Amino acid sequence: MDYVEKPLHLRSCGLKPALQARAAITEMIDMKPLNQNEIIQIIADVLGVPPAQITPATTSADIEGWDSVQHLNLVLALEEASGKSFAPEEMESMTSVAEILRALQ
């Protein structure tokens, strides 16, 4: 069997293989951080409200459709758009636009 050298970004650097793969994909995509207007637009799209209704002070209690199912949809949309993954504890704390903005910094 021939030895094939791994690309530099997949060589062992103390990370588990899954983290190495994720780091490599993120490098390849080279996603730029979302700005506040983009985040607000995603929130508005997922929750079905006009972006003008969303401010950093908006909470899940302020929007009738922001229930547990829509919260999960929102988190998934934010993960996809940002390339970031959230821990369950982070997901639970993202109950306001301010917390979402903080999580995406």
PDB file of N, CA and C in Angstrom:
ATOM      1  N   MET A   1       0.844  -1.184   0.000  1.00  0.00           N
ATOM      2  CA  MET A   1       0.000   0.000   0.000  1.00  0.00           C
ATOM      3  C   MET A   1       0.883   1.238   0.000  1.00  0.00           C
ATOM      4  N   ASP A   2       0.625   2.151  -0.893  1.00  0.00           N
ATOM      5  CA  ASP A   2       1.407   3.374  -0.994  1.00  0.00           C
ATOM      6  C   ASP A   2       1.013   4.349   0.100  1.00  0.00           C
ATOM      7  N   TYR A   3       1.995   5.038   0.597  1.00  0.00           N
ATOM      8  CA  TYR A   3       1.749   6.068   1.599  1.00  0.00           C
ATOM      9  C   TYR A   3       1.369   7.360   0.889  1.00  0.00           C
ATOM     10  N   VAL A   4       0.254   7.935   1.287  1.00  0.00           N
ATOM     11  CA  VAL A   4      -0.187   9.209   0.721  1.00  0.00           C
ATOM     12  C   VAL A   4      -0.137  10.231   1.841  1.00  0.00           C
ATOM     13  N   GLU A   5       0.623  11.263   1.638  1.00  0.00           N
ATOM     14  CA  GLU A   5       0.742  12.290   2.659  1.00  0.00           C
ATOM     15  C   GLU A   5      -0.541  13.111   2.723  1.00  0.00           C
ATOM     16  N   LYS A   6      -0.999  13.329   3.940  1.00  0.00           N
ATOM     17  CA  LYS A   6      -2.215  14.127   4.131  1.00  0.00           C
ATOM     18  C   LYS A   6      -1.907  15.594   3.860  1.00  0.00           C
ATOM     19  N   PRO A   7      -2.890  16.322   3.332  1.00  0.00           N
ATOM     20  CA  PRO A   7      -2.703  17.769   3.192  1.00  0.00           C
ATOM     21  C   PRO A   7      -2.410  18.382   4.554  1.00  0.00           C
ATOM     22  N   LEU A   8      -1.724  19.493   4.563  1.00  0.00           N
ATOM     23  CA  LEU A   8      -1.293  20.140   5.799  1.00  0.00           C
ATOM     24  C   LEU A   8      -2.451  20.360   6.768  1.00  0.00           C
ATOM     25  N   HIS A   9      -3.604  20.800   6.255  1.00  0.00           N
ATOM     26  CA  HIS A   9      -4.716  21.123   7.146  1.00  0.00           C
ATOM     27  C   HIS A   9      -5.365  19.889   7.767  1.00  0.00           C
ATOM     28  N   LEU A  10      -5.017  18.672   7.301  1.00  0.00           N
ATOM     29  CA  LEU A  10      -5.589  17.460   7.890  1.00  0.00           C
ATOM     30  C   LEU A  10      -4.575  16.687   8.732  1.00  0.00           C
ATOM     31  N   ARG A  11      -3.342  17.174   8.809  1.00  0.00           N
ATOM     32  CA  ARG A  11      -2.341  16.503   9.631  1.00  0.00           C
ATOM     33  C   ARG A  11      -2.671  16.692  11.104  1.00  0.00           C
ATOM     34  N   SER A  12      -2.227  15.773  11.890  1.00  0.00           N
ATOM     35  CA  SER A  12      -2.504  15.809  13.322  1.00  0.00           C
ATOM     36  C   SER A  12      -1.957  17.079  13.954  1.00  0.00           C
ATOM     37  N   CYS A  13      -2.818  17.755  14.648  1.00  0.00           N
ATOM     38  CA  CYS A  13      -2.399  18.963  15.356  1.00  0.00           C
ATOM     39  C   CYS A  13      -3.038  18.989  16.737  1.00  0.00           C
ATOM     40  N   GLY A  14      -3.300  17.793  17.277  1.00  0.00           N
ATOM     41  CA  GLY A  14      -3.872  17.718  18.610  1.00  0.00           C
ATOM     42  C   GLY A  14      -5.387  17.750  18.621  1.00  0.00           C
ATOM     43  N   LEU A  15      -6.019  17.937  17.469  1.00  0.00           N
ATOM     44  CA  LEU A  15      -7.478  17.957  17.405  1.00  0.00           C
ATOM     45  C   LEU A  15      -7.990  16.569  17.035  1.00  0.00           C
ATOM     46  N   LYS A  16      -9.164  16.263  17.463  1.00  0.00           N
ATOM     47  CA  LYS A  16      -9.793  15.018  17.063  1.00  0.00           C
ATOM     48  C   LYS A  16     -10.099  15.097  15.569  1.00  0.00           C
ATOM     49  N   PRO A  17     -10.175  13.946  14.868  1.00  0.00           N
ATOM     50  CA  PRO A  17     -10.414  13.959  13.419  1.00  0.00           C
ATOM     51  C   PRO A  17     -11.640  14.764  12.988  1.00  0.00           C
ATOM     52  N   ALA A  18     -12.731  14.679  13.740  1.00  0.00           N
ATOM     53  CA  ALA A  18     -13.934  15.431  13.366  1.00  0.00           C
ATOM     54  C   ALA A  18     -13.685  16.933  13.433  1.00  0.00           C
ATOM     55  N   LEU A  19     -12.955  17.374  14.449  1.00  0.00           N
ATOM     56  CA  LEU A  19     -12.648  18.791  14.567  1.00  0.00           C
ATOM     57  C   LEU A  19     -11.687  19.226  13.469  1.00  0.00           C
ATOM     58  N   GLN A  20     -10.754  18.341  13.109  1.00  0.00           N
ATOM     59  CA  GLN A  20      -9.834  18.654  12.021  1.00  0.00           C
ATOM     60  C   GLN A  20     -10.605  18.836  10.714  1.00  0.00           C
ATOM     61  N   ALA A  21     -11.549  17.933  10.458  1.00  0.00           N
ATOM     62  CA  ALA A  21     -12.343  18.027   9.235  1.00  0.00           C
ATOM     63  C   ALA A  21     -13.160  19.308   9.219  1.00  0.00           C
ATOM     64  N   ARG A  22     -13.782  19.628  10.354  1.00  0.00           N
ATOM     65  CA  ARG A  22     -14.578  20.860  10.435  1.00  0.00           C
ATOM     66  C   ARG A  22     -13.699  22.080  10.207  1.00  0.00           C
ATOM     67  N   ALA A  23     -12.517  22.098  10.809  1.00  0.00           N
ATOM     68  CA  ALA A  23     -11.595  23.218  10.627  1.00  0.00           C
ATOM     69  C   ALA A  23     -11.196  23.351   9.157  1.00  0.00           C
ATOM     70  N   ALA A  24     -10.967  22.212   8.507  1.00  0.00           N
ATOM     71  CA  ALA A  24     -10.589  22.235   7.097  1.00  0.00           C
ATOM     72  C   ALA A  24     -11.716  22.778   6.229  1.00  0.00           C
ATOM     73  N   ILE A  25     -12.933  22.346   6.517  1.00  0.00           N
ATOM     74  CA  ILE A  25     -14.081  22.819   5.739  1.00  0.00           C
ATOM     75  C   ILE A  25     -14.274  24.310   5.951  1.00  0.00           C
ATOM     76  N   THR A  26     -14.182  24.747   7.202  1.00  0.00           N
ATOM     77  CA  THR A  26     -14.341  26.169   7.497  1.00  0.00           C
ATOM     78  C   THR A  26     -13.279  26.986   6.782  1.00  0.00           C
ATOM     79  N   GLU A  27     -12.045  26.477   6.752  1.00  0.00           N
ATOM     80  CA  GLU A  27     -10.974  27.168   6.032  1.00  0.00           C
ATOM     81  C   GLU A  27     -11.300  27.289   4.561  1.00  0.00           C
ATOM     82  N   MET A  28     -11.811  26.191   3.979  1.00  0.00           N
ATOM     83  CA  MET A  28     -12.104  26.192   2.546  1.00  0.00           C
ATOM     84  C   MET A  28     -13.232  27.159   2.223  1.00  0.00           C
ATOM     85  N   ILE A  29     -14.235  27.187   3.069  1.00  0.00           N
ATOM     86  CA  ILE A  29     -15.380  28.072   2.831  1.00  0.00           C
ATOM     87  C   ILE A  29     -14.998  29.513   3.107  1.00  0.00           C
ATOM     88  N   ASP A  30     -14.169  29.714   4.130  1.00  0.00           N
ATOM     89  CA  ASP A  30     -13.715  31.042   4.542  1.00  0.00           C
ATOM     90  C   ASP A  30     -14.896  31.995   4.694  1.00  0.00           C
ATOM     91  N   MET A  31     -15.826  31.622   5.558  1.00  0.00           N
ATOM     92  CA  MET A  31     -17.037  32.407   5.761  1.00  0.00           C
ATOM     93  C   MET A  31     -16.718  33.682   6.531  1.00  0.00           C
ATOM     94  N   LYS A  32     -17.312  34.762   6.083  1.00  0.00           N
ATOM     95  CA  LYS A  32     -17.147  36.020   6.802  1.00  0.00           C
ATOM     96  C   LYS A  32     -18.221  36.106   7.876  1.00  0.00           C
ATOM     97  N   PRO A  33     -17.940  36.794   8.961  1.00  0.00           N
ATOM     98  CA  PRO A  33     -18.944  36.926  10.021  1.00  0.00           C
ATOM     99  C   PRO A  33     -20.184  37.662   9.509  1.00  0.00           C
ATOM    100  N   LEU A  34     -21.326  37.298  10.051  1.00  0.00           N
ATOM    101  CA  LEU A  34     -22.577  37.972   9.703  1.00  0.00           C
ATOM    102  C   LEU A  34     -22.636  39.314  10.418  1.00  0.00           C
ATOM    103  N   ASN A  35     -23.152  40.319   9.727  1.00  0.00           N
ATOM    104  CA  ASN A  35     -23.347  41.601  10.408  1.00  0.00           C
ATOM    105  C   ASN A  35     -24.742  41.622  11.041  1.00  0.00           C
ATOM    106  N   GLN A  36     -24.993  42.638  11.848  1.00  0.00           N
ATOM    107  CA  GLN A  36     -26.253  42.708  12.593  1.00  0.00           C
ATOM    108  C   GLN A  36     -27.465  42.709  11.667  1.00  0.00           C
ATOM    109  N   ASN A  37     -27.403  43.422  10.563  1.00  0.00           N
ATOM    110  CA  ASN A  37     -28.546  43.462   9.634  1.00  0.00           C
ATOM    111  C   ASN A  37     -28.820  42.094   9.020  1.00  0.00           C
ATOM    112  N   GLU A  38     -27.757  41.347   8.703  1.00  0.00           N
ATOM    113  CA  GLU A  38     -27.940  40.007   8.145  1.00  0.00           C
ATOM    114  C   GLU A  38     -28.568  39.072   9.180  1.00  0.00           C
ATOM    115  N   ILE A  39     -28.122  39.187  10.422  1.00  0.00           N
ATOM    116  CA  ILE A  39     -28.676  38.353  11.493  1.00  0.00           C
ATOM    117  C   ILE A  39     -30.150  38.686  11.718  1.00  0.00           C
ATOM    118  N   ILE A  40     -30.471  39.956  11.746  1.00  0.00           N
ATOM    119  CA  ILE A  40     -31.868  40.377  11.922  1.00  0.00           C
ATOM    120  C   ILE A  40     -32.726  39.888  10.763  1.00  0.00           C
ATOM    121  N   GLN A  41     -32.198  39.915   9.544  1.00  0.00           N
ATOM    122  CA  GLN A  41     -32.946  39.423   8.393  1.00  0.00           C
ATOM    123  C   GLN A  41     -33.223  37.925   8.514  1.00  0.00           C
ATOM    124  N   ILE A  42     -32.249  37.164   8.973  1.00  0.00           N
ATOM    125  CA  ILE A  42     -32.446  35.724   9.173  1.00  0.00           C
ATOM    126  C   ILE A  42     -33.520  35.483  10.228  1.00  0.00           C
ATOM    127  N   ILE A  43     -33.439  36.206  11.330  1.00  0.00           N
ATOM    128  CA  ILE A  43     -34.435  36.066  12.400  1.00  0.00           C
ATOM    129  C   ILE A  43     -35.827  36.390  11.868  1.00  0.00           C
ATOM    130  N   ALA A  44     -35.936  37.482  11.140  1.00  0.00           N
ATOM    131  CA  ALA A  44     -37.231  37.889  10.581  1.00  0.00           C
ATOM    132  C   ALA A  44     -37.761  36.846   9.604  1.00  0.00           C
ATOM    133  N   ASP A  45     -36.907  36.327   8.744  1.00  0.00           N
ATOM    134  CA  ASP A  45     -37.330  35.317   7.770  1.00  0.00           C
ATOM    135  C   ASP A  45     -37.833  34.051   8.452  1.00  0.00           C
ATOM    136  N   VAL A  46     -37.083  33.570   9.430  1.00  0.00           N
ATOM    137  CA  VAL A  46     -37.464  32.330  10.119  1.00  0.00           C
ATOM    138  C   VAL A  46     -38.752  32.518  10.916  1.00  0.00           C
ATOM    139  N   LEU A  47     -38.887  33.659  11.574  1.00  0.00           N
ATOM    140  CA  LEU A  47     -40.050  33.879  12.430  1.00  0.00           C
ATOM    141  C   LEU A  47     -41.244  34.477  11.687  1.00  0.00           C
ATOM    142  N   GLY A  48     -41.033  34.840  10.415  1.00  0.00           N
ATOM    143  CA  GLY A  48     -42.141  35.352   9.605  1.00  0.00           C
ATOM    144  C   GLY A  48     -42.639  36.718  10.017  1.00  0.00           C
ATOM    145  N   VAL A  49     -41.714  37.591  10.402  1.00  0.00           N
ATOM    146  CA  VAL A  49     -42.075  38.957  10.784  1.00  0.00           C
ATOM    147  C   VAL A  49     -41.223  39.932   9.975  1.00  0.00           C
ATOM    148  N   PRO A  50     -41.654  41.184   9.865  1.00  0.00           N
ATOM    149  CA  PRO A  50     -40.850  42.168   9.152  1.00  0.00           C
ATOM    150  C   PRO A  50     -39.560  42.473   9.934  1.00  0.00           C
ATOM    151  N   PRO A  51     -38.447  42.675   9.234  1.00  0.00           N
ATOM    152  CA  PRO A  51     -37.193  42.998   9.920  1.00  0.00           C
ATOM    153  C   PRO A  51     -37.303  44.226  10.819  1.00  0.00           C
ATOM    154  N   ALA A  52     -38.163  45.175  10.463  1.00  0.00           N
ATOM    155  CA  ALA A  52     -38.329  46.376  11.275  1.00  0.00           C
ATOM    156  C   ALA A  52     -38.868  46.060  12.673  1.00  0.00           C
ATOM    157  N   GLN A  53     -39.494  44.893  12.827  1.00  0.00           N
ATOM    158  CA  GLN A  53     -40.042  44.485  14.124  1.00  0.00           C
ATOM    159  C   GLN A  53     -38.951  43.893  15.030  1.00  0.00           C
ATOM    160  N   ILE A  54     -37.777  43.627  14.472  1.00  0.00           N
ATOM    161  CA  ILE A  54     -36.694  42.989  15.220  1.00  0.00           C
ATOM    162  C   ILE A  54     -35.653  44.037  15.606  1.00  0.00           C
ATOM    163  N   THR A  55     -35.368  44.131  16.900  1.00  0.00           N
ATOM    164  CA  THR A  55     -34.309  45.007  17.414  1.00  0.00           C
ATOM    165  C   THR A  55     -33.465  44.179  18.388  1.00  0.00           C
ATOM    166  N   PRO A  56     -32.311  44.677  18.797  1.00  0.00           N
ATOM    167  CA  PRO A  56     -31.533  43.931  19.782  1.00  0.00           C
ATOM    168  C   PRO A  56     -32.301  43.671  21.088  1.00  0.00           C
ATOM    169  N   ALA A  57     -33.281  44.500  21.393  1.00  0.00           N
ATOM    170  CA  ALA A  57     -34.062  44.326  22.624  1.00  0.00           C
ATOM    171  C   ALA A  57     -35.179  43.290  22.486  1.00  0.00           C
ATOM    172  N   THR A  58     -35.443  42.803  21.268  1.00  0.00           N
ATOM    173  CA  THR A  58     -36.519  41.845  21.035  1.00  0.00           C
ATOM    174  C   THR A  58     -36.198  40.513  21.709  1.00  0.00           C
ATOM    175  N   THR A  59     -37.216  39.958  22.388  1.00  0.00           N
ATOM    176  CA  THR A  59     -37.060  38.652  23.032  1.00  0.00           C
ATOM    177  C   THR A  59     -38.080  37.677  22.453  1.00  0.00           C
ATOM    178  N   SER A  60     -37.940  36.414  22.814  1.00  0.00           N
ATOM    179  CA  SER A  60     -38.880  35.401  22.335  1.00  0.00           C
ATOM    180  C   SER A  60     -40.304  35.689  22.832  1.00  0.00           C
ATOM    181  N   ALA A  61     -40.431  36.358  23.960  1.00  0.00           N
ATOM    182  CA  ALA A  61     -41.754  36.703  24.490  1.00  0.00           C
ATOM    183  C   ALA A  61     -42.442  37.792  23.659  1.00  0.00           C
ATOM    184  N   ASP A  62     -41.662  38.554  22.898  1.00  0.00           N
ATOM    185  CA  ASP A  62     -42.211  39.651  22.097  1.00  0.00           C
ATOM    186  C   ASP A  62     -42.819  39.200  20.773  1.00  0.00           C
ATOM    187  N   ILE A  63     -42.472  38.001  20.321  1.00  0.00           N
ATOM    188  CA  ILE A  63     -42.924  37.523  19.014  1.00  0.00           C
ATOM    189  C   ILE A  63     -43.722  36.246  19.206  1.00  0.00           C
ATOM    190  N   GLU A  64     -44.993  36.319  18.843  1.00  0.00           N
ATOM    191  CA  GLU A  64     -45.915  35.209  19.075  1.00  0.00           C
ATOM    192  C   GLU A  64     -45.430  33.900  18.463  1.00  0.00           C
ATOM    193  N   GLY A  65     -44.856  33.947  17.288  1.00  0.00           N
ATOM    194  CA  GLY A  65     -44.439  32.723  16.602  1.00  0.00           C
ATOM    195  C   GLY A  65     -43.109  32.160  17.049  1.00  0.00           C
ATOM    196  N   TRP A  66     -42.438  32.801  18.012  1.00  0.00           N
ATOM    197  CA  TRP A  66     -41.126  32.326  18.468  1.00  0.00           C
ATOM    198  C   TRP A  66     -41.334  31.274  19.555  1.00  0.00           C
ATOM    199  N   ASP A  67     -41.756  30.084  19.125  1.00  0.00           N
ATOM    200  CA  ASP A  67     -41.968  28.970  20.049  1.00  0.00           C
ATOM    201  C   ASP A  67     -40.757  28.038  19.983  1.00  0.00           C
ATOM    202  N   SER A  68     -40.837  26.897  20.643  1.00  0.00           N
ATOM    203  CA  SER A  68     -39.682  25.995  20.715  1.00  0.00           C
ATOM    204  C   SER A  68     -39.291  25.437  19.354  1.00  0.00           C
ATOM    205  N   VAL A  69     -40.261  25.155  18.506  1.00  0.00           N
ATOM    206  CA  VAL A  69     -39.953  24.629  17.169  1.00  0.00           C
ATOM    207  C   VAL A  69     -39.285  25.709  16.323  1.00  0.00           C
ATOM    208  N   GLN A  70     -39.838  26.914  16.347  1.00  0.00           N
ATOM    209  CA  GLN A  70     -39.243  28.012  15.580  1.00  0.00           C
ATOM    210  C   GLN A  70     -37.875  28.399  16.152  1.00  0.00           C
ATOM    211  N   HIS A  71     -37.705  28.236  17.454  1.00  0.00           N
ATOM    212  CA  HIS A  71     -36.407  28.522  18.059  1.00  0.00           C
ATOM    213  C   HIS A  71     -35.350  27.577  17.480  1.00  0.00           C
ATOM    214  N   LEU A  72     -35.684  26.301  17.384  1.00  0.00           N
ATOM    215  CA  LEU A  72     -34.756  25.332  16.804  1.00  0.00           C
ATOM    216  C   LEU A  72     -34.486  25.660  15.341  1.00  0.00           C
ATOM    217  N   ASN A  73     -35.527  25.996  14.583  1.00  0.00           N
ATOM    218  CA  ASN A  73     -35.352  26.398  13.186  1.00  0.00           C
ATOM    219  C   ASN A  73     -34.444  27.620  13.076  1.00  0.00           C
ATOM    220  N   LEU A  74     -34.618  28.564  13.989  1.00  0.00           N
ATOM    221  CA  LEU A  74     -33.811  29.777  13.998  1.00  0.00           C
ATOM    222  C   LEU A  74     -32.341  29.446  14.266  1.00  0.00           C
ATOM    223  N   VAL A  75     -32.094  28.630  15.266  1.00  0.00           N
ATOM    224  CA  VAL A  75     -30.719  28.256  15.599  1.00  0.00           C
ATOM    225  C   VAL A  75     -30.074  27.528  14.423  1.00  0.00           C
ATOM    226  N   LEU A  76     -30.799  26.610  13.807  1.00  0.00           N
ATOM    227  CA  LEU A  76     -30.260  25.879  12.652  1.00  0.00           C
ATOM    228  C   LEU A  76     -29.949  26.819  11.492  1.00  0.00           C
ATOM    229  N   ALA A  77     -30.818  27.779  11.237  1.00  0.00           N
ATOM    230  CA  ALA A  77     -30.581  28.753  10.164  1.00  0.00           C
ATOM    231  C   ALA A  77     -29.354  29.609  10.470  1.00  0.00           C
ATOM    232  N   LEU A  78     -29.204  30.002  11.726  1.00  0.00           N
ATOM    233  CA  LEU A  78     -28.038  30.806  12.124  1.00  0.00           C
ATOM    234  C   LEU A  78     -26.754  29.995  12.024  1.00  0.00           C
ATOM    235  N   GLU A  79     -26.809  28.722  12.395  1.00  0.00           N
ATOM    236  CA  GLU A  79     -25.630  27.854  12.267  1.00  0.00           C
ATOM    237  C   GLU A  79     -25.228  27.709  10.801  1.00  0.00           C
ATOM    238  N   GLU A  80     -26.217  27.489   9.957  1.00  0.00           N
ATOM    239  CA  GLU A  80     -25.928  27.320   8.528  1.00  0.00           C
ATOM    240  C   GLU A  80     -25.351  28.590   7.917  1.00  0.00           C
ATOM    241  N   ALA A  81     -25.923  29.722   8.255  1.00  0.00           N
ATOM    242  CA  ALA A  81     -25.477  30.995   7.675  1.00  0.00           C
ATOM    243  C   ALA A  81     -24.111  31.433   8.195  1.00  0.00           C
ATOM    244  N   SER A  82     -23.829  31.099   9.453  1.00  0.00           N
ATOM    245  CA  SER A  82     -22.584  31.566  10.066  1.00  0.00           C
ATOM    246  C   SER A  82     -21.458  30.544  10.009  1.00  0.00           C
ATOM    247  N   GLY A  83     -21.805  29.278   9.792  1.00  0.00           N
ATOM    248  CA  GLY A  83     -20.799  28.227   9.826  1.00  0.00           C
ATOM    249  C   GLY A  83     -20.375  27.865  11.227  1.00  0.00           C
ATOM    250  N   LYS A  84     -21.104  28.360  12.204  1.00  0.00           N
ATOM    251  CA  LYS A  84     -20.786  28.109  13.614  1.00  0.00           C
ATOM    252  C   LYS A  84     -21.760  27.078  14.170  1.00  0.00           C
ATOM    253  N   SER A  85     -21.286  26.270  15.115  1.00  0.00           N
ATOM    254  CA  SER A  85     -22.157  25.323  15.813  1.00  0.00           C
ATOM    255  C   SER A  85     -22.325  25.789  17.248  1.00  0.00           C
ATOM    256  N   PHE A  86     -23.529  25.635  17.750  1.00  0.00           N
ATOM    257  CA  PHE A  86     -23.821  26.062  19.111  1.00  0.00           C
ATOM    258  C   PHE A  86     -24.009  24.855  20.016  1.00  0.00           C
ATOM    259  N   ALA A  87     -23.485  24.952  21.216  1.00  0.00           N
ATOM    260  CA  ALA A  87     -23.711  23.929  22.244  1.00  0.00           C
ATOM    261  C   ALA A  87     -25.151  24.064  22.730  1.00  0.00           C
ATOM    262  N   PRO A  88     -25.720  22.983  23.266  1.00  0.00           N
ATOM    263  CA  PRO A  88     -27.098  23.058  23.770  1.00  0.00           C
ATOM    264  C   PRO A  88     -27.319  24.200  24.763  1.00  0.00           C
ATOM    265  N   GLU A  89     -26.331  24.462  25.617  1.00  0.00           N
ATOM    266  CA  GLU A  89     -26.472  25.544  26.594  1.00  0.00           C
ATOM    267  C   GLU A  89     -26.579  26.901  25.889  1.00  0.00           C
ATOM    268  N   GLU A  90     -25.811  27.071  24.806  1.00  0.00           N
ATOM    269  CA  GLU A  90     -25.876  28.322  24.045  1.00  0.00           C
ATOM    270  C   GLU A  90     -27.243  28.468  23.393  1.00  0.00           C
ATOM    271  N   MET A  91     -27.744  27.369  22.824  1.00  0.00           N
ATOM    272  CA  MET A  91     -29.060  27.400  22.166  1.00  0.00           C
ATOM    273  C   MET A  91     -30.147  27.835  23.143  1.00  0.00           C
ATOM    274  N   GLU A  92     -30.084  27.295  24.350  1.00  0.00           N
ATOM    275  CA  GLU A  92     -31.086  27.626  25.368  1.00  0.00           C
ATOM    276  C   GLU A  92     -31.029  29.089  25.765  1.00  0.00           C
ATOM    277  N   SER A  93     -29.838  29.671  25.757  1.00  0.00           N
ATOM    278  CA  SER A  93     -29.695  31.064  26.197  1.00  0.00           C
ATOM    279  C   SER A  93     -30.035  32.075  25.098  1.00  0.00           C
ATOM    280  N   MET A  94     -30.216  31.610  23.872  1.00  0.00           N
ATOM    281  CA  MET A  94     -30.469  32.516  22.752  1.00  0.00           C
ATOM    282  C   MET A  94     -31.954  32.879  22.657  1.00  0.00           C
ATOM    283  N   THR A  95     -32.471  33.494  23.705  1.00  0.00           N
ATOM    284  CA  THR A  95     -33.898  33.829  23.750  1.00  0.00           C
ATOM    285  C   THR A  95     -34.169  35.307  23.497  1.00  0.00           C
ATOM    286  N   SER A  96     -33.135  36.023  23.085  1.00  0.00           N
ATOM    287  CA  SER A  96     -33.311  37.424  22.697  1.00  0.00           C
ATOM    288  C   SER A  96     -32.353  37.713  21.553  1.00  0.00           C
ATOM    289  N   VAL A  97     -32.647  38.740  20.815  1.00  0.00           N
ATOM    290  CA  VAL A  97     -31.772  39.124  19.709  1.00  0.00           C
ATOM    291  C   VAL A  97     -30.404  39.523  20.255  1.00  0.00           C
ATOM    292  N   ALA A  98     -30.367  40.189  21.388  1.00  0.00           N
ATOM    293  CA  ALA A  98     -29.089  40.575  21.998  1.00  0.00           C
ATOM    294  C   ALA A  98     -28.232  39.348  22.296  1.00  0.00           C
ATOM    295  N   GLU A  99     -28.847  38.288  22.831  1.00  0.00           N
ATOM    296  CA  GLU A  99     -28.111  37.058  23.118  1.00  0.00           C
ATOM    297  C   GLU A  99     -27.641  36.379  21.836  1.00  0.00           C
ATOM    298  N   ILE A 100     -28.462  36.422  20.802  1.00  0.00           N
ATOM    299  CA  ILE A 100     -28.070  35.848  19.507  1.00  0.00           C
ATOM    300  C   ILE A 100     -26.880  36.603  18.942  1.00  0.00           C
ATOM    301  N   LEU A 101     -26.931  37.927  18.990  1.00  0.00           N
ATOM    302  CA  LEU A 101     -25.823  38.730  18.490  1.00  0.00           C
ATOM    303  C   LEU A 101     -24.547  38.422  19.283  1.00  0.00           C
ATOM    304  N   ARG A 102     -24.678  38.283  20.585  1.00  0.00           N
ATOM    305  CA  ARG A 102     -23.531  37.961  21.434  1.00  0.00           C
ATOM    306  C   ARG A 102     -22.951  36.596  21.064  1.00  0.00           C
ATOM    307  N   ALA A 103     -23.819  35.613  20.830  1.00  0.00           N
ATOM    308  CA  ALA A 103     -23.376  34.252  20.499  1.00  0.00           C
ATOM    309  C   ALA A 103     -22.655  34.199  19.156  1.00  0.00           C
ATOM    310  N   LEU A 104     -23.003  35.104  18.266  1.00  0.00           N
ATOM    311  CA  LEU A 104     -22.411  35.104  16.924  1.00  0.00           C
ATOM    312  C   LEU A 104     -21.192  36.001  16.796  1.00  0.00           C
ATOM    313  N   GLN A 105     -20.771  36.629  17.873  1.00  0.00           N
ATOM    314  CA  GLN A 105     -19.585  37.502  17.827  1.00  0.00           C
ATOM    315  C   GLN A 105     -18.342  36.694  17.604  1.00  0.00           C
TER     316      GLN A 105
END
